[in-house]
PDB file of C-alpha atoms in Angstrom:
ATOM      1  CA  UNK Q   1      20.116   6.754 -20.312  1.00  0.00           C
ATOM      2  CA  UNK Q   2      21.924   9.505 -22.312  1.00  0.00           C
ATOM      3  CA  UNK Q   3      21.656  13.273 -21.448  1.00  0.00           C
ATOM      4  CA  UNK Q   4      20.013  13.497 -24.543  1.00  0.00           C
ATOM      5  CA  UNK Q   5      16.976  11.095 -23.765  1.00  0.00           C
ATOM      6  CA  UNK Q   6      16.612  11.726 -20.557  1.00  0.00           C
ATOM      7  CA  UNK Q   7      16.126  15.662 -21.508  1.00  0.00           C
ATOM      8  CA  UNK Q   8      13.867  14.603 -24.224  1.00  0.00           C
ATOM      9  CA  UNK Q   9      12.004  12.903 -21.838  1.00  0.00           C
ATOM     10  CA  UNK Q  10      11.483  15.374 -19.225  1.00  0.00           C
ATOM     11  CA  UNK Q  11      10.464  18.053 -21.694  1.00  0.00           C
ATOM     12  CA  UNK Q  12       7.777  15.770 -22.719  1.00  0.00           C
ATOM     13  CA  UNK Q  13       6.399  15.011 -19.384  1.00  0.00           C
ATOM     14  CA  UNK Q  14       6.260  18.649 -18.575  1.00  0.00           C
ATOM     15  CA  UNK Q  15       4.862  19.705 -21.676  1.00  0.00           C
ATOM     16  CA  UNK Q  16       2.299  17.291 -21.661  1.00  0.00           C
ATOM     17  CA  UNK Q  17       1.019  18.011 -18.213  1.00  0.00           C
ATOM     18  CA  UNK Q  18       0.888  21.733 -18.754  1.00  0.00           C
ATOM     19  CA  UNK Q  19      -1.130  21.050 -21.466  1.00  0.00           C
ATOM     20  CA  UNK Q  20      -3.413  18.996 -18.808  1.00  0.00           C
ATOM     21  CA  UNK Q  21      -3.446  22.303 -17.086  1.00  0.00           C
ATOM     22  CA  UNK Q  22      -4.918  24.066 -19.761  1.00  0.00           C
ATOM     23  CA  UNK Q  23      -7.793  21.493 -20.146  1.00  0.00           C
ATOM     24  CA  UNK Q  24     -10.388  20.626 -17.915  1.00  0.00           C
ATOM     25  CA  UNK Q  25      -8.566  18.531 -15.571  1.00  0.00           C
ATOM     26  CA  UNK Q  26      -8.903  16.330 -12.373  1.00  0.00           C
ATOM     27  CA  UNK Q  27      -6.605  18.026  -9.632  1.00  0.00           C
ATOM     28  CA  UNK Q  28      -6.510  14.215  -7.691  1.00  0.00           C
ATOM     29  CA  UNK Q  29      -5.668  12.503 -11.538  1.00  0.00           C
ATOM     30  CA  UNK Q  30      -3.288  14.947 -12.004  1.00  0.00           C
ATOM     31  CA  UNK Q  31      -1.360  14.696  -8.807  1.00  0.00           C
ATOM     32  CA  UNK Q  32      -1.042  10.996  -9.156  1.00  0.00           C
ATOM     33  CA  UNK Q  33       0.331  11.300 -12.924  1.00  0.00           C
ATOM     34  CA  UNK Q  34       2.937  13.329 -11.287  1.00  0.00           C
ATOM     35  CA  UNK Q  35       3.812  10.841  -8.801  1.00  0.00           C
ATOM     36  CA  UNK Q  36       4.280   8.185 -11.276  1.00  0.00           C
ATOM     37  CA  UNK Q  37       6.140  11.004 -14.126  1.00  0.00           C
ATOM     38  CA  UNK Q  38       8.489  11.698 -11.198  1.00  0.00           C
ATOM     39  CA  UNK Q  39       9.139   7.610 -10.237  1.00  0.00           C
ATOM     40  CA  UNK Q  40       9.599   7.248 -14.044  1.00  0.00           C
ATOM     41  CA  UNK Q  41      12.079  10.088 -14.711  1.00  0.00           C
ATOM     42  CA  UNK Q  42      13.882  10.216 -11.724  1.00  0.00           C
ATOM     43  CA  UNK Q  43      14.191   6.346 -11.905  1.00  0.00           C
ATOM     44  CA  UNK Q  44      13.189   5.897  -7.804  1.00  0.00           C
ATOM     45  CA  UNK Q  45      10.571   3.104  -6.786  1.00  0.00           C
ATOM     46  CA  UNK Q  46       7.455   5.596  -6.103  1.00  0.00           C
ATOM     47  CA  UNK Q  47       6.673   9.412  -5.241  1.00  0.00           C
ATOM     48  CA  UNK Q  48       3.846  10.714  -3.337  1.00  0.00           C
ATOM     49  CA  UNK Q  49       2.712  14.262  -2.356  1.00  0.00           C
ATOM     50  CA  UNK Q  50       1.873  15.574   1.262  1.00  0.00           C
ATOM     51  CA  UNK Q  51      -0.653  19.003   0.811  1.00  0.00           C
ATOM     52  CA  UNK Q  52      -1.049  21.267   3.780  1.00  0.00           C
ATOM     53  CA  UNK Q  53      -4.945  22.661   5.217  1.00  0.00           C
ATOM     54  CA  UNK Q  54      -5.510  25.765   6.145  1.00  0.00           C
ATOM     55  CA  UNK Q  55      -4.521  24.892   9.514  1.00  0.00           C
ATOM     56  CA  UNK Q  56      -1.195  23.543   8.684  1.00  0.00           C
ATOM     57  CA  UNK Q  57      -1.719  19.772   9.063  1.00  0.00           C
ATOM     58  CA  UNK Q  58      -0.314  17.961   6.153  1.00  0.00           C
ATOM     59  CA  UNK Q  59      -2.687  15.509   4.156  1.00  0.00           C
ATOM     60  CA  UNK Q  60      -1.894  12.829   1.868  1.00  0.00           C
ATOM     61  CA  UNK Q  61      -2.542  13.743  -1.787  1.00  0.00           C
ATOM     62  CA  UNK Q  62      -1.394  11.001  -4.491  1.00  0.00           C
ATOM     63  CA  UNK Q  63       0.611   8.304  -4.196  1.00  0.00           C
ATOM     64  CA  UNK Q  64       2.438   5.789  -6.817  1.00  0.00           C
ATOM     65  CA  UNK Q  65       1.160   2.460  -4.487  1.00  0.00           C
ATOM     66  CA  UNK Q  66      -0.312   1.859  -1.424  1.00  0.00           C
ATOM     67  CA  UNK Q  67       3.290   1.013   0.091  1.00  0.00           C
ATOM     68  CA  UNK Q  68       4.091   5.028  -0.323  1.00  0.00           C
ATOM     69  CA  UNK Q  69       0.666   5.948   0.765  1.00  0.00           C
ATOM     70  CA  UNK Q  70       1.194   3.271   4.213  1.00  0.00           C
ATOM     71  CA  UNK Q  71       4.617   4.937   5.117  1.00  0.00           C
ATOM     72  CA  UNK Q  72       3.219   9.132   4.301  1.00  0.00           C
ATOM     73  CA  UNK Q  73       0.522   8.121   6.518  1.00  0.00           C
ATOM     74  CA  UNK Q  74       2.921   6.981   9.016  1.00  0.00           C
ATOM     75  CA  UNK Q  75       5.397   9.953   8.443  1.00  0.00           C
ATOM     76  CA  UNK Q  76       1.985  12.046   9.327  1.00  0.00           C
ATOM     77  CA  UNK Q  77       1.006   9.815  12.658  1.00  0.00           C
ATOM     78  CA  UNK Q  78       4.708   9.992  13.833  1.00  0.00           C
ATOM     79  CA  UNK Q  79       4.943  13.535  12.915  1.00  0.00           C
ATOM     80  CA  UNK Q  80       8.589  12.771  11.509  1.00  0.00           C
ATOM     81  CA  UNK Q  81      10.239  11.970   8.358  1.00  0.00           C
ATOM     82  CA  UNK Q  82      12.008  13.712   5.548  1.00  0.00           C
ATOM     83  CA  UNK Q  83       8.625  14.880   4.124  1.00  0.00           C
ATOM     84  CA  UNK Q  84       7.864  16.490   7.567  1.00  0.00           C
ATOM     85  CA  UNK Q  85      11.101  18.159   7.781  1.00  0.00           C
ATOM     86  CA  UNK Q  86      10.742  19.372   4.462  1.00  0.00           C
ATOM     87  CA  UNK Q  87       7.190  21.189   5.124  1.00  0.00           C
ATOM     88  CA  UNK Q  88       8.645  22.549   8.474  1.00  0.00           C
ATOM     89  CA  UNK Q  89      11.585  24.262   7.112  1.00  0.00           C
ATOM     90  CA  UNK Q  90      10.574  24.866   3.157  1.00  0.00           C
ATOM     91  CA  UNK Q  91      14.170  23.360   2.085  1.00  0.00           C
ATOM     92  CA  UNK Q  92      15.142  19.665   0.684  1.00  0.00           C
ATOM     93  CA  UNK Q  93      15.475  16.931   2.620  1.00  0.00           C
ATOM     94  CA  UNK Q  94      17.894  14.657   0.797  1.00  0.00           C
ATOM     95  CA  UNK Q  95      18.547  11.079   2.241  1.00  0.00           C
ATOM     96  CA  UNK Q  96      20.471   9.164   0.632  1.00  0.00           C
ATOM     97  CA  UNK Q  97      20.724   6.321   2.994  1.00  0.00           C
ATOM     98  CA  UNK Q  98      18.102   5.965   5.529  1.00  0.00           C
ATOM     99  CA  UNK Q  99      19.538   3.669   7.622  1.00  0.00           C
ATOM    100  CA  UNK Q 100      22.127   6.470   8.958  1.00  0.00           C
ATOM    101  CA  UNK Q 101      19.379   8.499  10.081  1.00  0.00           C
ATOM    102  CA  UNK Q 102      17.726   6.493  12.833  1.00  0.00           C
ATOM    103  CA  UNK Q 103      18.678   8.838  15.495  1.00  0.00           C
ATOM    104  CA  UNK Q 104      17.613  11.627  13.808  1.00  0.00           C
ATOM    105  CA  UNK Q 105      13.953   9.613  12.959  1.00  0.00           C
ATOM    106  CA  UNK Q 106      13.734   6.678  15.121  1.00  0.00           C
ATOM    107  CA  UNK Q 107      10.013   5.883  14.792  1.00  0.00           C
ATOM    108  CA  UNK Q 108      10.023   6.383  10.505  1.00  0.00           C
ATOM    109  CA  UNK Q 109      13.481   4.929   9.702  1.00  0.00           C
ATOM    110  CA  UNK Q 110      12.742   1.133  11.335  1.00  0.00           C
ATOM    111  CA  UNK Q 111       8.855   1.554   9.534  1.00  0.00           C
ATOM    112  CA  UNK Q 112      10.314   2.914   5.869  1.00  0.00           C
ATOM    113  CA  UNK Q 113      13.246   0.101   6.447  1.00  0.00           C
ATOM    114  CA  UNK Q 114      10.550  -2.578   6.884  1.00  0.00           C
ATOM    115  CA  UNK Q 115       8.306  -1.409   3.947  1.00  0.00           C
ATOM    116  CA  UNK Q 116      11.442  -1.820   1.600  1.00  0.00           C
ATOM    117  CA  UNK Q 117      12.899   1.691   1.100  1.00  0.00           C
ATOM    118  CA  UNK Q 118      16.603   2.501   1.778  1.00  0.00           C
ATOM    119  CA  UNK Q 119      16.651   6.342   0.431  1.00  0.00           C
ATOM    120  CA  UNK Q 120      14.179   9.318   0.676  1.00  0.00           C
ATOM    121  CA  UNK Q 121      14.117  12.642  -0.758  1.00  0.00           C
ATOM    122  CA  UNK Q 122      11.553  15.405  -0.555  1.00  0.00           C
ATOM    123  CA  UNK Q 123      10.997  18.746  -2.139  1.00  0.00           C
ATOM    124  CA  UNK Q 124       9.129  21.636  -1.181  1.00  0.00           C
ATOM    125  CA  UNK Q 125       5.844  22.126  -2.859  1.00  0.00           C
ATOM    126  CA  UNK Q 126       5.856  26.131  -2.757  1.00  0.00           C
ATOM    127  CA  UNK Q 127       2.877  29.021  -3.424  1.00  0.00           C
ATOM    128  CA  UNK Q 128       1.759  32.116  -2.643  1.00  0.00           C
ATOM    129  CA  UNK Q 129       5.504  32.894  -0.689  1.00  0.00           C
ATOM    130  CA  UNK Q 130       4.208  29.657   1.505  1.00  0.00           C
ATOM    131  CA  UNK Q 131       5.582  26.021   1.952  1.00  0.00           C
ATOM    132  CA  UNK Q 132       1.651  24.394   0.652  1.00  0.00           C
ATOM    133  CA  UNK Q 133       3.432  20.653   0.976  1.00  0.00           C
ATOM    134  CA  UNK Q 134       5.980  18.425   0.400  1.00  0.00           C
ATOM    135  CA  UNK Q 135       6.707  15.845  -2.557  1.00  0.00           C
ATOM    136  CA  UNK Q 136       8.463  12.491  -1.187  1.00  0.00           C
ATOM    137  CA  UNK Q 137      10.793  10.380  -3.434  1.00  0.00           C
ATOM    138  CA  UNK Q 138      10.987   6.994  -2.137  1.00  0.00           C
ATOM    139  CA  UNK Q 139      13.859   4.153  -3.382  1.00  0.00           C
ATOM    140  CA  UNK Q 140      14.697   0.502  -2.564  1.00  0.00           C
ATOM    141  CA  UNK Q 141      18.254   1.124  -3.474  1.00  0.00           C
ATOM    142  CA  UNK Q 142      20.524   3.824  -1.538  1.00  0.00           C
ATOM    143  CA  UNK Q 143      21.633   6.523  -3.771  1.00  0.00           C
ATOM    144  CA  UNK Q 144      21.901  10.608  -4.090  1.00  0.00           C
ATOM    145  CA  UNK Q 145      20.102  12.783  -6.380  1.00  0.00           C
ATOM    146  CA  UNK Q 146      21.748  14.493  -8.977  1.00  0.00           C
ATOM    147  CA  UNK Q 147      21.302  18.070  -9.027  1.00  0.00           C
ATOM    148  CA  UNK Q 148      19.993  16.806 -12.852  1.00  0.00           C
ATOM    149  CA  UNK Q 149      17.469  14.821 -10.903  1.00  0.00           C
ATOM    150  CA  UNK Q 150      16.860  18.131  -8.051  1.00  0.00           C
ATOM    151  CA  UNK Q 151      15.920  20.520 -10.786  1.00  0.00           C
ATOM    152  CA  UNK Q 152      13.238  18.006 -12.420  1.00  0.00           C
ATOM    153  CA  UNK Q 153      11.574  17.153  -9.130  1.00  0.00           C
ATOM    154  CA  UNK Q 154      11.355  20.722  -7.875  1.00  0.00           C
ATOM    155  CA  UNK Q 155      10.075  21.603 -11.244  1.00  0.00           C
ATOM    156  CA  UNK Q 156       7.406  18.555 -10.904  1.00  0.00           C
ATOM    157  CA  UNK Q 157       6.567  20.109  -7.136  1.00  0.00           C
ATOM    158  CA  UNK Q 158       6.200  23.479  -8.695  1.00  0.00           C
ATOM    159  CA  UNK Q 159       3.218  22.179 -11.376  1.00  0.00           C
ATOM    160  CA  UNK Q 160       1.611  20.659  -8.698  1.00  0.00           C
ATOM    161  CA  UNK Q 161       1.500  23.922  -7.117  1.00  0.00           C
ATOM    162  CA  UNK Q 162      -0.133  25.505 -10.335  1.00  0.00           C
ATOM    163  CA  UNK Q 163      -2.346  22.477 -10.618  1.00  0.00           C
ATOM    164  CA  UNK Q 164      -3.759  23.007  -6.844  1.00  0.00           C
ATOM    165  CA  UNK Q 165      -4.267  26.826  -7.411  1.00  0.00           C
ATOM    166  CA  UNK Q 166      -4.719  27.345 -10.741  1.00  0.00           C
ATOM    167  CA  UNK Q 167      -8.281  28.299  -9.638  1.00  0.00           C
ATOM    168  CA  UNK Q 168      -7.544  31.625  -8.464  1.00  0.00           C
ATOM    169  CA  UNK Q 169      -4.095  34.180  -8.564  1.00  0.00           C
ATOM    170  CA  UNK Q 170      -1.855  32.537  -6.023  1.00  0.00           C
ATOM    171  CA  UNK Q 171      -2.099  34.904  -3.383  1.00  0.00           C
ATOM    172  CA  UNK Q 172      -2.309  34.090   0.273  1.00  0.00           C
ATOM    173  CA  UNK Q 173      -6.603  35.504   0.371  1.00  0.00           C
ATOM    174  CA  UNK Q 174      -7.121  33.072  -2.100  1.00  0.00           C
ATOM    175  CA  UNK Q 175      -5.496  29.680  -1.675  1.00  0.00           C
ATOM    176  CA  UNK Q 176      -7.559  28.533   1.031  1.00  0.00           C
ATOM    177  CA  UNK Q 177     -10.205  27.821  -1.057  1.00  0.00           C
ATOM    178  CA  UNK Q 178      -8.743  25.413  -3.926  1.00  0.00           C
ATOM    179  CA  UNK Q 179      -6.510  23.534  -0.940  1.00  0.00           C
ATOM    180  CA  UNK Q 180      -9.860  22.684   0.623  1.00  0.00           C
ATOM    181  CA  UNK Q 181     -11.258  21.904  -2.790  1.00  0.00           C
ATOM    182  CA  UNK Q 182      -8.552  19.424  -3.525  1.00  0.00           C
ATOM    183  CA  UNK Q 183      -7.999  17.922  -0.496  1.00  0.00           C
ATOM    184  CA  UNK Q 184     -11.924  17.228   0.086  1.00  0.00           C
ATOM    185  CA  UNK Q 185     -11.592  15.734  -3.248  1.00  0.00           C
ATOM    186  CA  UNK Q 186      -8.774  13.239  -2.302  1.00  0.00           C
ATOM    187  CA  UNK Q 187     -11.333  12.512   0.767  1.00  0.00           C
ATOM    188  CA  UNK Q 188     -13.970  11.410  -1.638  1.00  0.00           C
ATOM    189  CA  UNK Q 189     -11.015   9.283  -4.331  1.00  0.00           C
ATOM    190  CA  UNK Q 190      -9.450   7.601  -1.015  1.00  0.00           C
ATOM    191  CA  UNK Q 191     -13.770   6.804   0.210  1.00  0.00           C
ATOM    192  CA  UNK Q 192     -14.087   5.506  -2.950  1.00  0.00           C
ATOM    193  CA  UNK Q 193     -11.461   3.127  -3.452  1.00  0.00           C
ATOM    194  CA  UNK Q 194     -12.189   1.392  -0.085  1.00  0.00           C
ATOM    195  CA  UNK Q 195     -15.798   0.766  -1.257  1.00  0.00           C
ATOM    196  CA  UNK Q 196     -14.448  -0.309  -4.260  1.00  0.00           C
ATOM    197  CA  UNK Q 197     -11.819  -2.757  -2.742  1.00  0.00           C
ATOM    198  CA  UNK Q 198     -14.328  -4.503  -0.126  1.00  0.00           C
ATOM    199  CA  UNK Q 199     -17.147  -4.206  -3.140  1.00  0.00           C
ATOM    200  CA  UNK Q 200     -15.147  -6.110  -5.708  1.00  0.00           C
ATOM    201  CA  UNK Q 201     -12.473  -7.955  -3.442  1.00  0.00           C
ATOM    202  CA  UNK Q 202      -9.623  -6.311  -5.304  1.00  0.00           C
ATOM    203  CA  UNK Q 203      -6.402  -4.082  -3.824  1.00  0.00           C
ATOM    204  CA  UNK Q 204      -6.538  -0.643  -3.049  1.00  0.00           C
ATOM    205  CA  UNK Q 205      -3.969   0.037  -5.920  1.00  0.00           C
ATOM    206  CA  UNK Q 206      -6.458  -1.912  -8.239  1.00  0.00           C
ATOM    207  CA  UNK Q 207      -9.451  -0.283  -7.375  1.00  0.00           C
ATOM    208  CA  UNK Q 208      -7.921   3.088  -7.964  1.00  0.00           C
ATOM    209  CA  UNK Q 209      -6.739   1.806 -11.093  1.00  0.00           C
ATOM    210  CA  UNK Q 210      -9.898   0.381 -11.882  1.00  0.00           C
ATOM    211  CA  UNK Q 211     -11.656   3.750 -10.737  1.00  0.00           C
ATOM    212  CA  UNK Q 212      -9.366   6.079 -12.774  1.00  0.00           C
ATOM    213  CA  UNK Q 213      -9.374   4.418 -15.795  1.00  0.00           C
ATOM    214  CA  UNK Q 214     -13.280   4.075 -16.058  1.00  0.00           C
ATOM    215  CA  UNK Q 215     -13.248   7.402 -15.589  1.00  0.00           C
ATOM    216  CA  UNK Q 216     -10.549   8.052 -18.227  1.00  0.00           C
ATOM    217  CA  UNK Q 217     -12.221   5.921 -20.566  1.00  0.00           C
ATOM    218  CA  UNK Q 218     -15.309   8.132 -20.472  1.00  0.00           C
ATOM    219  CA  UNK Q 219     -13.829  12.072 -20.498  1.00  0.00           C
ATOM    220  CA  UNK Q 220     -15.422  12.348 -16.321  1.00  0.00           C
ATOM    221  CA  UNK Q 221     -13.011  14.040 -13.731  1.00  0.00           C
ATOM    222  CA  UNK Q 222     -11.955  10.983 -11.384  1.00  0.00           C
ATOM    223  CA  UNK Q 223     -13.422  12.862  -8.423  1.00  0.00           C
ATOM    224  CA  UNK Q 224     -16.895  13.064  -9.666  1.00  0.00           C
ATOM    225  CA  UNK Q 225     -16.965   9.474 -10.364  1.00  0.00           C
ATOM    226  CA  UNK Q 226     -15.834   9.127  -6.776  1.00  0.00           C
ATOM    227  CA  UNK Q 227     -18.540  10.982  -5.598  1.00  0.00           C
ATOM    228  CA  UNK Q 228     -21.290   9.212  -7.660  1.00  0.00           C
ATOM    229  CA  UNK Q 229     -20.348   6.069  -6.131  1.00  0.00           C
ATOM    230  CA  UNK Q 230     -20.500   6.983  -2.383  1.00  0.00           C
ATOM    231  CA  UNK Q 231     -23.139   9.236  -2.863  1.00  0.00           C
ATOM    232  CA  UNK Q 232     -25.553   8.793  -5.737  1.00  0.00           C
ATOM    233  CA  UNK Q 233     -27.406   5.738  -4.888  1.00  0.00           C
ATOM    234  CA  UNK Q 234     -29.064   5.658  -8.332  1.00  0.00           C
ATOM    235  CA  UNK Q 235     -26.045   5.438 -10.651  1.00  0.00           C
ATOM    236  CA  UNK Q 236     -24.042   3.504  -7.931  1.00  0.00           C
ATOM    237  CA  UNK Q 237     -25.045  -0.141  -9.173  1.00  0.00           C
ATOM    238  CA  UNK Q 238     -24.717   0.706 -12.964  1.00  0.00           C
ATOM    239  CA  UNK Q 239     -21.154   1.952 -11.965  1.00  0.00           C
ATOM    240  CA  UNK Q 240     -20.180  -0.983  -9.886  1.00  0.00           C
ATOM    241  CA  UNK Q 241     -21.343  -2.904 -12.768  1.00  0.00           C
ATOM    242  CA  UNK Q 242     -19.032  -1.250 -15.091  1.00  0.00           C
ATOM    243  CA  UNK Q 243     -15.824  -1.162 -12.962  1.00  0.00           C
ATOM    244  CA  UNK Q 244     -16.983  -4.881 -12.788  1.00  0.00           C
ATOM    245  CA  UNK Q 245     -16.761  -5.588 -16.099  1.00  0.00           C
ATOM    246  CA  UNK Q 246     -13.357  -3.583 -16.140  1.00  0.00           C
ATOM    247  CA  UNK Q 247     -11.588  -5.884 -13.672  1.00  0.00           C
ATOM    248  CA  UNK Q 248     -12.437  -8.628 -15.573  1.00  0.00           C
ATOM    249  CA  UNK Q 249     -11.273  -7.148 -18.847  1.00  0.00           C
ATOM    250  CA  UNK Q 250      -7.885  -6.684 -16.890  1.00  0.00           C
ATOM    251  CA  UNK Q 251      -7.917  -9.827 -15.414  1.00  0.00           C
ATOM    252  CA  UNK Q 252      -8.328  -8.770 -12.211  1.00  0.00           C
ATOM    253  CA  UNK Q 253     -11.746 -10.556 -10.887  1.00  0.00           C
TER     254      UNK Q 253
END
């Protein structure tokens, strides 16, 4: 890809999900369009972002497939991994082959080996003066990143910041709140998509495709139609009948 494109393409991505920030928008939705932006710009196999609580424990936020959401979760039950690291000491973790680094991770090298990945990278997800989380580039393929490709995920990390507290003036009083907002709202997305897996006998990655675009399709945030499926027993069958009818449009029933 020349300079030129792959410029032009990055200023598009941005620009297009700052305008998402000046719209009514999903904070879940948005974090997983940033997983896949970053996958597609910074040509790696997937992306996924790790948000802090309040009490510093690191949550899973969006992921590109349920491969990077199995090994976050497992960087998060082993408490190690580049994404760890990164959260821990607010700088880059660059890995550019993972294989090297089994003494440094024994327990997440052999598991991210297994799943298919050979190089990891993550980037501080700053606000407020405060490491809020981590975003994790995952690759099959053992390679560096440019400081090209550096500057575009940090600037991808830094919009997920605004996304998360765009709610209130980024100040530490005041970014408790939205973190608990959006990570209660993953809660509800990650509730929903099992229903909608065991419901429909369909992947996870297909029901939260299946879930997102429905509500894409009709102008709702992705959370509330999360939440009126594991919690509005009236609408709940109409719903399933309609992500029903949208797996078999997609040929996925």
């Amino acid at each position: 890809m020349s300079d030129d494109l792959r410029e032009t393409r990055v200023l598009s991505a941005v620009v297009s999900l700052v305008d998402s920030l000046l719209d009514d928008f999903d904070v879940v939705d948005l974090l997983t369009e940033l997983t896949e932006r970053c996958a597609e710009l910074l040509d790696v196999a997937s992306a996924g972002f790790l948000l802090a609580d309040p009490l510093h424990q690191l949550h899973l936020m969006a992921a590109t497939s349920e491969r990077t959401r199995d090994i976050e979760l497992f960087q998060l039950q082993a408490e190690q991994g580049p994404c760890i690291d990164c959260y821990r000491s607010g700088e880059p973790v660059l890995v550019a082959d993972l294989g090297a680094q089994i003494d440094r991770w024994p327990r997440f090298v052999p598991a991210a080996t297994q799943a298919g990945f050979a190089a990891v990278h993550a980037v501080p997800m700053r606000g407020a003066g405060v490491v809020l989380g981590a975003l994790g580039l995952f690759d099959t393929q053992p390679g560096e990143l440019t400081e090209a490709d550096r500057l575009v995920a940090q600037t991808l990390a830094h919009i997920a910041c605004v996304a998360v507290l765009q709610e209130h003036p980024p100040t530490l009083a005041t970014v408790v709140s939205p973190l608990r907002s959006a990570l209660t709202g993953r809660v509800v997305v990650e509730q929903a998509k099992g229903f909608i897996s065991e419901v429909l006998g369909v992947s996870m990655d297909q029901a939260f495709r299946l879930i997102r675009s429905h509500s894409r399709s009709r102008g709702e945030h992705l959370t509330d139609v999360a939440r009126r499926l594991m919690r509005d027993r009236h609408t709940r069958p109409e719903l399933v009948r309609a992500l029903t009818e949208l797996a078999r449009g997609q040929g996925q029933q």
